[in-house]
Coordinates of C-alpha atoms and ligand atoms in Angstrom, one line a residue:
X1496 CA 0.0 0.0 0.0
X1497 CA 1.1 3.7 -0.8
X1498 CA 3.5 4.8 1.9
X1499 CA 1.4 7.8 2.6
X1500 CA -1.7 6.0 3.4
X1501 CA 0.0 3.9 5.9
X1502 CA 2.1 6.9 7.1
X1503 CA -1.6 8.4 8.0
X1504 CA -2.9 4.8 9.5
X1505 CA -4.8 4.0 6.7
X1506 CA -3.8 0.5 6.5
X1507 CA -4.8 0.1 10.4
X1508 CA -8.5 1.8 9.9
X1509 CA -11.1 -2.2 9.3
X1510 CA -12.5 0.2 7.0
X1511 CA -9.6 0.0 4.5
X1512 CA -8.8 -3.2 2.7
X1513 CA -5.7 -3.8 0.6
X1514 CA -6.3 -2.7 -3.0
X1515 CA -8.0 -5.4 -5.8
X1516 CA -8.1 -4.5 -9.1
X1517 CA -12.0 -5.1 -9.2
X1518 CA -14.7 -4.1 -6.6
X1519 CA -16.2 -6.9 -4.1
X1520 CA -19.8 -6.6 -3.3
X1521 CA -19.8 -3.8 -0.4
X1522 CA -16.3 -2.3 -1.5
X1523 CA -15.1 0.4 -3.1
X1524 CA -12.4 1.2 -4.5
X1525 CA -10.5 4.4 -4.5
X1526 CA -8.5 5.1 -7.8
X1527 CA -5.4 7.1 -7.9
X1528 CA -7.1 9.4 -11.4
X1529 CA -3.2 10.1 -12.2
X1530 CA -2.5 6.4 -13.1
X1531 CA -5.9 4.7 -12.7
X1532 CA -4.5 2.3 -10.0
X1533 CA -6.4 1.0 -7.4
X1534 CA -5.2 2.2 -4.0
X1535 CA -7.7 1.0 -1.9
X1536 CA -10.4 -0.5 -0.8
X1537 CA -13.2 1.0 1.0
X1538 CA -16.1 -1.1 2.8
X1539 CA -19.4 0.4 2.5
X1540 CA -21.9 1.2 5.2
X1541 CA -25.1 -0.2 4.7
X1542 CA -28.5 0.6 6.1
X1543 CA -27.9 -1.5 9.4
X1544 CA -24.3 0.2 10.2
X1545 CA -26.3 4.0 9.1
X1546 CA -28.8 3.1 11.4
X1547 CA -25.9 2.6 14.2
X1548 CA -24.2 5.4 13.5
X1549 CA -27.0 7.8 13.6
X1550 CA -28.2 6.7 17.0
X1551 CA -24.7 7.0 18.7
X1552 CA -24.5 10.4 17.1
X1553 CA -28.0 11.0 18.8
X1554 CA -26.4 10.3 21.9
X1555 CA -22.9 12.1 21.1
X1556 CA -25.1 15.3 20.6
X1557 CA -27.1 15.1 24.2
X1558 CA -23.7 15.3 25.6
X1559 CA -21.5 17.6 23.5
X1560 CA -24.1 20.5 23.7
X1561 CA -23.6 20.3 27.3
X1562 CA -20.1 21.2 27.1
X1563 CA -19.4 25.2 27.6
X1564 CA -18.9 26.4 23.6
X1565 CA -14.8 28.0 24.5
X1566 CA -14.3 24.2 26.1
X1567 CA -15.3 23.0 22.8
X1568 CA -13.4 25.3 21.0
X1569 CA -10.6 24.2 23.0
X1570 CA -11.4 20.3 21.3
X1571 CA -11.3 22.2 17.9
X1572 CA -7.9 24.3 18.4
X1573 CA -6.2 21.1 18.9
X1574 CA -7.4 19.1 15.9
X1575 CA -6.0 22.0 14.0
X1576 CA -3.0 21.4 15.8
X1577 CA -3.3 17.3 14.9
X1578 CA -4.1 18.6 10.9
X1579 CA -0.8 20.9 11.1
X1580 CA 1.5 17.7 11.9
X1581 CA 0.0 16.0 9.6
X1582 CA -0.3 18.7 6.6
X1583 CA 1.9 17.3 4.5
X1584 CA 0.5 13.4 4.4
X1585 CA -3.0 14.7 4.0
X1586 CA -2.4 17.3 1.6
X1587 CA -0.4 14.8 -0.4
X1588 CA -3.5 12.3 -0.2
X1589 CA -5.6 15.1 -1.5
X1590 CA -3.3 14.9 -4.6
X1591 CA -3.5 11.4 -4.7
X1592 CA -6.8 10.4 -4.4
X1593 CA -8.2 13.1 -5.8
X1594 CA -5.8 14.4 -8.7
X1595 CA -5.2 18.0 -7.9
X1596 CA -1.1 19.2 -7.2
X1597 CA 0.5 18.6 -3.9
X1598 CA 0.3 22.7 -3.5
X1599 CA -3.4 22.6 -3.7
X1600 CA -3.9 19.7 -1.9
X1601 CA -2.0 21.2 1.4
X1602 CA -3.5 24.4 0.4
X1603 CA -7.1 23.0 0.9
X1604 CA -5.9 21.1 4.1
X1605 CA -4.9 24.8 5.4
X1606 CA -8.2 25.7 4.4
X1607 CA -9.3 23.3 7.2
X1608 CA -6.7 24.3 9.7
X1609 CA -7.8 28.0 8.8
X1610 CA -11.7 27.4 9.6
X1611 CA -10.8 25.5 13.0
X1612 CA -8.7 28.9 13.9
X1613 CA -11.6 30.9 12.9
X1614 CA -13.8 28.5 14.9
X1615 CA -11.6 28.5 18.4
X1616 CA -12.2 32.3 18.2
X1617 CA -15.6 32.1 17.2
X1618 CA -16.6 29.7 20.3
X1619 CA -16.3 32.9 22.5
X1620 CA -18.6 34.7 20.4
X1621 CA -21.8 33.0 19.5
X1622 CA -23.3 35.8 20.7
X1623 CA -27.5 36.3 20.7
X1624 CA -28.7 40.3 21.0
X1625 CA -31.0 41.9 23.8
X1626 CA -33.6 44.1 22.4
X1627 CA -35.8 46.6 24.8
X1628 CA -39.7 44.6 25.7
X1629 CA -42.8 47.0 25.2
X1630 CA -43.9 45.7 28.8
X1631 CA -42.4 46.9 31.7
X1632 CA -40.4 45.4 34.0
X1633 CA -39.9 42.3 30.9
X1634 CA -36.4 41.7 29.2
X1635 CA -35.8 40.2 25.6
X1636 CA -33.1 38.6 24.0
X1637 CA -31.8 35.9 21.5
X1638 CA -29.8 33.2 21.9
X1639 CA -27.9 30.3 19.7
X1640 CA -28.7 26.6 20.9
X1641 CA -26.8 23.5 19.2
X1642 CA -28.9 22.7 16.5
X1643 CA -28.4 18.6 16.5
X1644 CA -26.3 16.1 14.2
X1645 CA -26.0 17.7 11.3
X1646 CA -25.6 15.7 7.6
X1647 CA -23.1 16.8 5.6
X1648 CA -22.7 15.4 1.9
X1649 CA -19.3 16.6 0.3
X1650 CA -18.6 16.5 -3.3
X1651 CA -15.5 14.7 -4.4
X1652 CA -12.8 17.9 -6.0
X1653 CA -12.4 19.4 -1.9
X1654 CA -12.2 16.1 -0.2
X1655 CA -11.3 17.4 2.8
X1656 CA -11.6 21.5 3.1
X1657 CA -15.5 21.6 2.6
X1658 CA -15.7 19.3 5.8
X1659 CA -14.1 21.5 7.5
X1660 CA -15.9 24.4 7.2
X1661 CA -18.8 22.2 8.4
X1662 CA -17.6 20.8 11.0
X1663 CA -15.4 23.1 12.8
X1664 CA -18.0 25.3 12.7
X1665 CA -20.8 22.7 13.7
X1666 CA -18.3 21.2 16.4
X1667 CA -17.9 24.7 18.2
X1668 CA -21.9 25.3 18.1
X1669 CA -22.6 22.4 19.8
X1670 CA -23.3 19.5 16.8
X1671 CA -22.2 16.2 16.2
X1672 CA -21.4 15.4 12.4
X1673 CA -22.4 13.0 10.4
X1674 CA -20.1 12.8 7.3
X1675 CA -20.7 11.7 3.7
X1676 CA -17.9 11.9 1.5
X1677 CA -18.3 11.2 -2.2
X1678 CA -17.6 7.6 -3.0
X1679 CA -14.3 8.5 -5.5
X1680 CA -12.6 10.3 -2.2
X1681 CA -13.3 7.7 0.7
X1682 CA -9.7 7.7 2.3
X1683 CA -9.2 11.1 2.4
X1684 CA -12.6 11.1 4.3
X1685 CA -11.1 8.6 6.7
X1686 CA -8.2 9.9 7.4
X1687 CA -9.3 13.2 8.0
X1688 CA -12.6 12.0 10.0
X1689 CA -10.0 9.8 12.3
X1690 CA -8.0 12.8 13.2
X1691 CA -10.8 15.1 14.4
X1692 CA -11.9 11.5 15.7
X1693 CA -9.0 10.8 17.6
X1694 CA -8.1 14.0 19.1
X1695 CA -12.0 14.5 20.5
X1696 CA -11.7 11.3 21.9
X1697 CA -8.3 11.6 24.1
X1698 CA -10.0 15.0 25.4
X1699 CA -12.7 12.7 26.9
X1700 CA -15.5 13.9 23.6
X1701 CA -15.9 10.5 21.9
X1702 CA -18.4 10.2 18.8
X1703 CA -18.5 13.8 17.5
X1704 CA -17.5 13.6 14.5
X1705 CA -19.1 10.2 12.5
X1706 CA -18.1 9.1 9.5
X1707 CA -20.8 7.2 6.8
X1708 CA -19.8 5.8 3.8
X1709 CA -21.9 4.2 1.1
X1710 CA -24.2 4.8 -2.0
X1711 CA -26.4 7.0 -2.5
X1712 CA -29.3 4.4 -2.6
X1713 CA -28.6 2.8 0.8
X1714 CA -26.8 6.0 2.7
X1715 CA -27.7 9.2 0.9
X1716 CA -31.5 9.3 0.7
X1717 CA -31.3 7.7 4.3
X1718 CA -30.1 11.1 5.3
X1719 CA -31.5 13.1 3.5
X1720 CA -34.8 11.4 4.8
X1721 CA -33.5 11.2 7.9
X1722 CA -35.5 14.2 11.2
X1723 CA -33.1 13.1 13.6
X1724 CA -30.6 15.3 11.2
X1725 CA -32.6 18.7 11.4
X1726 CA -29.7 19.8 9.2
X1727 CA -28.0 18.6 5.8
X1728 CA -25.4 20.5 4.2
X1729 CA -24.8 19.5 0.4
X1730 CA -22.1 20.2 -1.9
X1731 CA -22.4 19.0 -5.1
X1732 CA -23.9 19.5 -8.3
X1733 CA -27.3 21.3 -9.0
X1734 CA -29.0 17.9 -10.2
X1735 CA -28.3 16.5 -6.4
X1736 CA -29.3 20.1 -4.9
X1737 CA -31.9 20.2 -6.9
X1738 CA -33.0 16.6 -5.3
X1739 CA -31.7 17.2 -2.0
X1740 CA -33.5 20.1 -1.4
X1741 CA -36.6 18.8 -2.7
X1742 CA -36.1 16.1 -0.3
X1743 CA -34.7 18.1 3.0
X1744 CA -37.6 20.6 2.2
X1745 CA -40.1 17.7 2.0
X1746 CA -39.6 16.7 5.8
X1747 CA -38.7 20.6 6.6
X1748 CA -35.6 20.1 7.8
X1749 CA -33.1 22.6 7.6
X1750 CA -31.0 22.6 4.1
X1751 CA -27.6 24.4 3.2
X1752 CA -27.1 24.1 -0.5
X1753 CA -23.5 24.1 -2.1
X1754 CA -23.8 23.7 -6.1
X1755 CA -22.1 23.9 -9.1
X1756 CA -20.8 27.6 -10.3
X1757 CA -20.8 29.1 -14.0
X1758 CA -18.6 31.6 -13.2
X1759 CA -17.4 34.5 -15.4
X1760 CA -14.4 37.1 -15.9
X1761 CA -14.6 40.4 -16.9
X1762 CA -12.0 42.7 -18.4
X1763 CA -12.1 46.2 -19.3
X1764 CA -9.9 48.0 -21.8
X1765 CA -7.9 50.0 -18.7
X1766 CA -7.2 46.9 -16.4
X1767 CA -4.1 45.8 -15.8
X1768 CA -3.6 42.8 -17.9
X1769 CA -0.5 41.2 -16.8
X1770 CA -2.5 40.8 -13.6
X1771 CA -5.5 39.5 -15.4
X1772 CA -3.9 37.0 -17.8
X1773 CA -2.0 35.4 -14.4
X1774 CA -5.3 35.2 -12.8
X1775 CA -7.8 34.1 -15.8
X1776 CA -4.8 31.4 -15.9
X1777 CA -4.8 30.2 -12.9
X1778 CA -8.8 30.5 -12.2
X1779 CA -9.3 28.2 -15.8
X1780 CA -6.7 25.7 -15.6
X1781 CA -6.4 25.4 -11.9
X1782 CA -7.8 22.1 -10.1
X1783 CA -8.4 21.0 -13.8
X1784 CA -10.8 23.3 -13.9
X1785 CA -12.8 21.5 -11.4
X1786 CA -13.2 23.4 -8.4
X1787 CA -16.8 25.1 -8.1
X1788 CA -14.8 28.8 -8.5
X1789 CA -13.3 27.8 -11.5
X1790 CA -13.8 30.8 -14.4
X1791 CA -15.1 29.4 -17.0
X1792 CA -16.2 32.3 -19.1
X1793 CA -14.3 35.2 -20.5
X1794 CA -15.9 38.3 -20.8
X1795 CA -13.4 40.5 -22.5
X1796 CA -13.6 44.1 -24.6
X1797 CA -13.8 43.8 -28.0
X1798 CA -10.6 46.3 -28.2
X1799 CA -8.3 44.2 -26.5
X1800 CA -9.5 40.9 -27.3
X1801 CA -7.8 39.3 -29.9
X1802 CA -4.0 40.4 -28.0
X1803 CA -5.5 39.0 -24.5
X1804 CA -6.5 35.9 -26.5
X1805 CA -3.3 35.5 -28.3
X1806 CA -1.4 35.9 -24.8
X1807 CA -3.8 33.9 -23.5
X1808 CA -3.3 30.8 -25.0
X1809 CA 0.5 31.3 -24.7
X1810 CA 0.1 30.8 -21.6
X1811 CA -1.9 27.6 -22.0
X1812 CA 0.8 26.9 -24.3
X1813 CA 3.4 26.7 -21.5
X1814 CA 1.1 24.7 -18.7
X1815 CA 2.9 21.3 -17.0
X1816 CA -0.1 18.9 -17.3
X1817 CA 1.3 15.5 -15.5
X1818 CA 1.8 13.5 -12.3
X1819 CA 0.0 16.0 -9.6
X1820 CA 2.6 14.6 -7.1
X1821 CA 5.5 15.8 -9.4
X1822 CA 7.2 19.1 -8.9
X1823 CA 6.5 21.2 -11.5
X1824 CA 3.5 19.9 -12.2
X1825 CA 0.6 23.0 -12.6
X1826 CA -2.2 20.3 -13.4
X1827 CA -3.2 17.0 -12.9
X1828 CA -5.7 14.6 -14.8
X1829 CA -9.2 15.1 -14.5
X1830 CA -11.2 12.7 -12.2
X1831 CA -12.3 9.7 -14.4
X1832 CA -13.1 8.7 -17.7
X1833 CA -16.8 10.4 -17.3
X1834 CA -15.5 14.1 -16.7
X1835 CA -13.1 13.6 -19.8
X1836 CA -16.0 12.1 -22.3
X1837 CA -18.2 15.1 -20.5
X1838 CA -14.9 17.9 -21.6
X1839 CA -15.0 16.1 -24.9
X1840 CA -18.5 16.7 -25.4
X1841 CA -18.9 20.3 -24.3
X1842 CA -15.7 21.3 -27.0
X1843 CA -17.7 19.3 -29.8
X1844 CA -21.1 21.4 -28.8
X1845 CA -19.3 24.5 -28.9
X1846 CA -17.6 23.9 -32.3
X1847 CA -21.0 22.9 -33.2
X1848 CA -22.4 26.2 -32.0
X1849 CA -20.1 28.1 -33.7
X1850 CA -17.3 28.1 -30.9
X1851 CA -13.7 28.5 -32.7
X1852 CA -11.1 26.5 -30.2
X1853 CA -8.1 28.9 -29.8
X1854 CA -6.3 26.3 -27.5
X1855 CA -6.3 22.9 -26.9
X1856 CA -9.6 21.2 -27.4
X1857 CA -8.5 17.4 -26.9
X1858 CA -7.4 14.9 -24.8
X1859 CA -3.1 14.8 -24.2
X1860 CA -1.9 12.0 -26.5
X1861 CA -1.1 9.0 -23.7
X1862 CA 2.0 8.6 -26.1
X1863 CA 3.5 11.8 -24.6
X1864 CA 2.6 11.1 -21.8
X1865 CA 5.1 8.2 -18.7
X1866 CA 4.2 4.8 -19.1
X1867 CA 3.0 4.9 -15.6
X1868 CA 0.5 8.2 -16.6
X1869 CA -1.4 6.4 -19.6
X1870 CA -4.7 4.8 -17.5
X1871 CA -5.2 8.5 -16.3
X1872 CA -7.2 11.1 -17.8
X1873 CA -5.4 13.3 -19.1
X1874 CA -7.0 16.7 -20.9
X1875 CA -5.4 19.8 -22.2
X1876 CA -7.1 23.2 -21.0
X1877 CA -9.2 24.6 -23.8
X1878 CA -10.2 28.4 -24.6
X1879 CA -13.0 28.5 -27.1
X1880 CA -13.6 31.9 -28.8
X1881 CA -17.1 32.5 -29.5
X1882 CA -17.8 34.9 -32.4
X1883 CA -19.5 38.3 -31.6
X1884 CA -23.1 38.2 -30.3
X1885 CA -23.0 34.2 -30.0
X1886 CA -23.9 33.3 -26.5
X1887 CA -22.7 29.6 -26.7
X1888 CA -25.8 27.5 -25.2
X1889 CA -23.1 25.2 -24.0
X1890 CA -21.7 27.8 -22.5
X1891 CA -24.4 28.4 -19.7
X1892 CA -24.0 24.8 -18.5
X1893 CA -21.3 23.9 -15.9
X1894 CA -18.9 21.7 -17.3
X1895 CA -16.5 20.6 -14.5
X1896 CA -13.5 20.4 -17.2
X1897 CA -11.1 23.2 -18.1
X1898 CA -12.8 24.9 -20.3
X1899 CA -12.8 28.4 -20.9
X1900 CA -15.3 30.6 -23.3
X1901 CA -14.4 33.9 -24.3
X1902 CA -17.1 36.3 -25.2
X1903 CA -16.6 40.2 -26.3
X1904 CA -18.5 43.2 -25.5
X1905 CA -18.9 46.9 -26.1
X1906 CA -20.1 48.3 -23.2
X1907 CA -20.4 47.6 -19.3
X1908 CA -24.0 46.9 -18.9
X1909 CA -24.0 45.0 -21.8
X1910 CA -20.8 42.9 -20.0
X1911 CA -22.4 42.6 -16.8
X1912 CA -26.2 41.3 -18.8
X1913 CA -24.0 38.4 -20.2
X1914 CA -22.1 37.9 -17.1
X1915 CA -25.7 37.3 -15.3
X1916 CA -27.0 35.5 -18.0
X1917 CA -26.6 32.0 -16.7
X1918 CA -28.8 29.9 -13.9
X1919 CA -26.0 29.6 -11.5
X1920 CA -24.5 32.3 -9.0
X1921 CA -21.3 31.4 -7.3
X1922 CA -18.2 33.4 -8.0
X1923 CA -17.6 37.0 -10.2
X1924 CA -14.8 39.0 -11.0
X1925 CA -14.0 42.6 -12.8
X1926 CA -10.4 43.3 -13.8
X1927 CA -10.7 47.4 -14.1
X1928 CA -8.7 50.3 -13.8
X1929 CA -11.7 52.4 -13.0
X1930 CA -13.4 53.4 -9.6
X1931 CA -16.2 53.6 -11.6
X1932 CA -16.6 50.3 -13.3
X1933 CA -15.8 48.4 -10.1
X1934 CA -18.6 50.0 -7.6
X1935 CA -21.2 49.3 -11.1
X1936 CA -20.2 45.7 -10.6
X1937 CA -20.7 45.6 -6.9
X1938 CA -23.3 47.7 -7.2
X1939 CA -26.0 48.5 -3.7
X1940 CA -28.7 48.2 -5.7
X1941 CA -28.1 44.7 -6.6
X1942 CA -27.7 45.6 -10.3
X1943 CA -23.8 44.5 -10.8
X1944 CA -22.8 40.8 -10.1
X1945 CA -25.5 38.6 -9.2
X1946 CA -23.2 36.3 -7.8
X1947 CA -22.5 35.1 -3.9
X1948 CA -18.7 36.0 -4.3
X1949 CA -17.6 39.3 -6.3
X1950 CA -14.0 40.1 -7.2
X1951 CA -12.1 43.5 -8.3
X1952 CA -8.9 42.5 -9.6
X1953 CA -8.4 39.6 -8.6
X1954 CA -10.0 36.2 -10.0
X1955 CA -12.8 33.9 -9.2
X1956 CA -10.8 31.0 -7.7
X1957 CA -9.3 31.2 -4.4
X1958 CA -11.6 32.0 -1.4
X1959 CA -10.2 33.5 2.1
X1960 CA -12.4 31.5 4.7
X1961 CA -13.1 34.9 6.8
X1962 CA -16.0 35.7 4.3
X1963 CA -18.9 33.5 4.1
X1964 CA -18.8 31.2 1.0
X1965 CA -21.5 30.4 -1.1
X1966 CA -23.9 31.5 -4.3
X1967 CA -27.1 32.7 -5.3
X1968 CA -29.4 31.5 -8.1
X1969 CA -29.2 27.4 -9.0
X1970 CA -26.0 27.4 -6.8
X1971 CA -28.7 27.3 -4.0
X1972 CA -28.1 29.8 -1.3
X1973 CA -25.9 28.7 1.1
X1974 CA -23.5 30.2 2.9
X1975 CA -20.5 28.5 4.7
X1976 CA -17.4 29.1 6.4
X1977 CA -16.4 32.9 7.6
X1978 CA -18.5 35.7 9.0
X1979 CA -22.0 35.0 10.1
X1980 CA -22.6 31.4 8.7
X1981 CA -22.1 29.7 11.8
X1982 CA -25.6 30.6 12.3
X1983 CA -27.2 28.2 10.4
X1984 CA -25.6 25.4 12.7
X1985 CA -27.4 26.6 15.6
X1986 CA -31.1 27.5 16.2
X1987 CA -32.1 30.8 17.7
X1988 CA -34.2 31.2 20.8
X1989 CA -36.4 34.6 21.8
X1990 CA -36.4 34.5 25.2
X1991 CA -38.5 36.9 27.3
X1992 CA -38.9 37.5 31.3
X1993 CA -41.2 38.9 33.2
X1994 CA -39.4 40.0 36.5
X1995 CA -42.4 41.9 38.2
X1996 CA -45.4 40.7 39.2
X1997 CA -48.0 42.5 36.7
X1998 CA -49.8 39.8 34.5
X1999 CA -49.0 42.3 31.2
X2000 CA -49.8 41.4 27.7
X2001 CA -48.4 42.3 24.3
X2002 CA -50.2 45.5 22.1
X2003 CA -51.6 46.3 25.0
X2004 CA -54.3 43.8 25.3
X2005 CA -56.6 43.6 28.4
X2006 CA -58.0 40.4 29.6
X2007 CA -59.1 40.6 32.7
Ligands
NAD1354 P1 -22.2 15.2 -7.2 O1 -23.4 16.1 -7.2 O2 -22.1 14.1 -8.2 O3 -22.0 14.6 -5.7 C1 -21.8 15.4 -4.6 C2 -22.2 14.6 -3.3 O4 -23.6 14.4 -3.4 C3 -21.6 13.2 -3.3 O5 -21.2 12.9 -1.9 C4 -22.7 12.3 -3.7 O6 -22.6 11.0 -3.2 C5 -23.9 13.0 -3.1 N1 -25.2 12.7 -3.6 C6 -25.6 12.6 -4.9 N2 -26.9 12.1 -4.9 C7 -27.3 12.0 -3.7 C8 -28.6 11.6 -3.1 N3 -29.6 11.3 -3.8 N4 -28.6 11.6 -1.7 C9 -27.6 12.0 -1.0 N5 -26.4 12.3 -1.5 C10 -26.3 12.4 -2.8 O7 -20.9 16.3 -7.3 P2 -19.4 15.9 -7.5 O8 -19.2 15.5 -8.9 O9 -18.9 15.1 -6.4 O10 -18.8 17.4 -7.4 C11 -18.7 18.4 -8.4 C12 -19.8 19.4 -8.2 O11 -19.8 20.0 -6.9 C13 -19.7 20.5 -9.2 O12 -21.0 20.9 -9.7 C14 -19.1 21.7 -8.3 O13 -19.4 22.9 -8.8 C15 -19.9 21.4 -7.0 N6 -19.2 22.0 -5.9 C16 -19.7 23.1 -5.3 C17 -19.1 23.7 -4.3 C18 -19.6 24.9 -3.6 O14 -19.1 25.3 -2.5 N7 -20.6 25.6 -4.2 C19 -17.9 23.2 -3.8 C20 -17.3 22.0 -4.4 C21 -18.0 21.4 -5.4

């Protein structure tokens, strides 16, 4: 087994068998996408085992909420601790299992270390208002209760980071979670669970965070289904929000929806472009183009177009595409032999709609590629040019690929219509010299970016977790991580007291 796995216990966890090249009934196996070996087995929970889980989490919760929030905060402060020693292992397992480069991997590890920092501080602070009674000698306030276990369904490209902002946060408000990973990411799901596992568990706080792995038949629409979860958090595409919701909303539980972007760049003619071109770079090609901030339109004016484009795919020109655990390497394949028929199809749609591809636009030849790379999916990031006033109905989908579509414009409004034109809301940015353009992009009146993130100058991939993450339209609403979102893992309590002795009613009302 890969010396990284057992480095992070892996081989030790009765969860993990030793890799087969073919599934067994209630296994499954993890692929490394960079080679297409096996590198693990994974057994799957079933109905029974979800049923088990979810009523020692039941129990977890009754006595977790009991402990003061800064003593909980204390538990989380030293699981950040436990993920800094082991940032390089898990961050290199990110790259492994899930294809993105070793620097991104232990980037989105630090994500999680970051949110736990946020949350240690944040456990002094879960502060409720007071607010003045109309009856006298009465007081009102608010406070923030733990909410319960919470569900929380991750998608497979942020194997670990989008846990974290769950449960750090849930952890210091009081919750137990309930974990499911995507099936294609189970070990980095294990090995982080067992950490946070581990290090609650020497500090005398066993069972808060629980770990459920297994299809969506059998395990997902269990939770989803599931009142004793008064809260799921999804991530994932819109097709599952679209049915989680549906389903969550359906038993009115709680829902916090995390779903796919269609995210778009705009340039003006006085931006700085060197800054631009590094940024529409990285934001395109990054993650394979498969993070939910990727840009993956180009909204550029007509004046400077054709120069950006030419520079442009230079720069494509020059991209390391290879082993994500190699030095040097700027991207990785892309996840399985779905996503690269689903990249292949979206360039063939946009030739087909008039789309004219202005770099790559095909898989890289395995020839060119090591011996030991040539079962990996392997794709070369694409910039399609659509011609003027073409919208490119492929381009309002969200094809998790690197893909890139670059439109042209004339003038801002008309940049900012196209930039809004699509069903989903995540991430924004404006590259702009001018004062001017960038307040009309951020506009108050809710006229600019209709997204959940907006940028000036800097791209659409790449979120600091101080802010609260999340998007508007079909991205679903949600908002995770920084600022106020640790709200939505708590429920909120009016609390009023009569302290005299006058029986005294609301709007005045006498009933006597
Ligand atoms: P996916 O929708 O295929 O799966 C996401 C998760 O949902 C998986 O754990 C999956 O098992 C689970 N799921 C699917 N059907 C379910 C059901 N019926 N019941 C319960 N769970 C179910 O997405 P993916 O391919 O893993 O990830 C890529 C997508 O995620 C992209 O659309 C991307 O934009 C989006 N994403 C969004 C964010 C965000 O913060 N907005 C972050 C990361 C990824």
């Amino acid at each position: 087994m890969h010396e990284i796995l057992s480095r992070l216990g892996l081989d030790r966890d009765p969860r993990v068998t030793p890799p087969a090249q073919t599934a067994q009934d209630g296994v499954v196996l993890s692929l490394n996408p960079a080679t297409g070996e096996p590198l693990a087995g994974v057994k799957l929970d079933t109905a029974d085992s979800y049923e088990k889980t979810i009523a020692r989490a039941t129990g977890s919760f009754k006595r977790w909420r009991t402990v003061p929030a800064p003593k909980r905060g204390e538990v989380v402060r030293r699981i950040g601790e436990a993920y800094r020693e082991h940032l390089e292992d898990l961050g290199s397992l990110v790259a492994l299992e899930m294809g993105k480069i070793k620097a991104e991997g232990i980037g989105e590890v630090q994500e999680t270390i970051d949110v736990a920092d946020f949350a240690v501080g944040l456990s002094r602070q879960l502060h409720g208002i007071t607010m003045p009674s109309e009856r006298p000698m009465h007081s009102m306030r608010e406070h923030w209760l733990p909410l319960g276990p919470i569900g929380v369904i991750t998608a497979f490209n942020f194997p670990n980071a989008v846990w974290g902002w769950n449960a750090m946060l849930g952890a210091v408000c009081g919750d137990v979670c309930v974990w499911k990973p995507s099936l294609i990411t189970p070990l980095t799901a294990i090995a982080t669970n067992n950490i946070a596992q581990r290090v609650a568990s020497e500090m005398g706080h066993e069972g808060v965070f629980e770990l459920v792995i297994g299809t969506d038949d059998e395990v997902g629409e269990r939770m989803i289904a599931d009142r004793r979860l008064p809260l799921i958090s999804a991530t994932g595409s819109c097709r599952m929000g679209r049915h989680v919701g549906a389903a969550v909303a359906g038993r009115l539980g709680k829902c916090l929806l995390e779903l796919g972007g269609n995210n778009a760049v705009i340039i003006e003619p006085d931006a700085d472009l060197d800054l631009a071109l590094k940024s529409t770079v990285f934001g395109s090609v990054g993650t394979c183009g498969q993070r939910c901030t990727s840009s993956r339109r180009l909204i550029i004016h007509e004046s400077i177009a054709d120069d950006f484009c030419e520079r442009l795919a230079k720069a494509y020109a020059t991209v390391r595409i290879g082993d994500p655990l190699d030095e040097g390497t700027l991207v990785g394949p892309i996840i399985n032999e779905n996503s690269a028929r689903a990249f292949e199809d979206a360039i063939a749609a946009a030739k087909q709609q008039g789309g004219e591809v202005i770099a790559g636009g095909a898989r890289v030849d395995p020839a060119k590629l090591p011996e030991r790379l040539r079962k990996g999916a392997y794709v070369q990031p694409t910039i399609v040019r659509a011609p003027a006033g073409n919208q490119l109905a492929i381009a309002q989908e969200e094809t998790f690929a690197p893909i890139l579509y670059v439109f042209t414009y004339k003038t801002l409004d008309e940049a900012i219509g196209m930039h809004n034109s699509v069903d989903q809301g995540l991430s924004s940015a404006i590259f702009t010299g001018s004062a001017r353009s960038a307040e009309r992009f951020l506009n108050p009146s809710g006229a600019g970016s209709d997204c959940g993130l907006a940028y000036v100058n800097l791209g659409t991939s790449g979120a600091e977790i101080g802010g609260a993450f999340g998007g508007e339209k079909d991205t679903g609403g949600g908002r995770e991580s920084g600022s106020d979102a640790w709200k939505v893992y708590m429920r909120r309590q009016t609390c009023t007291v009569n302290f005299g002795d006058e029986f005294a009613l609301a709007q005045g009302i006498r009933f006597e």
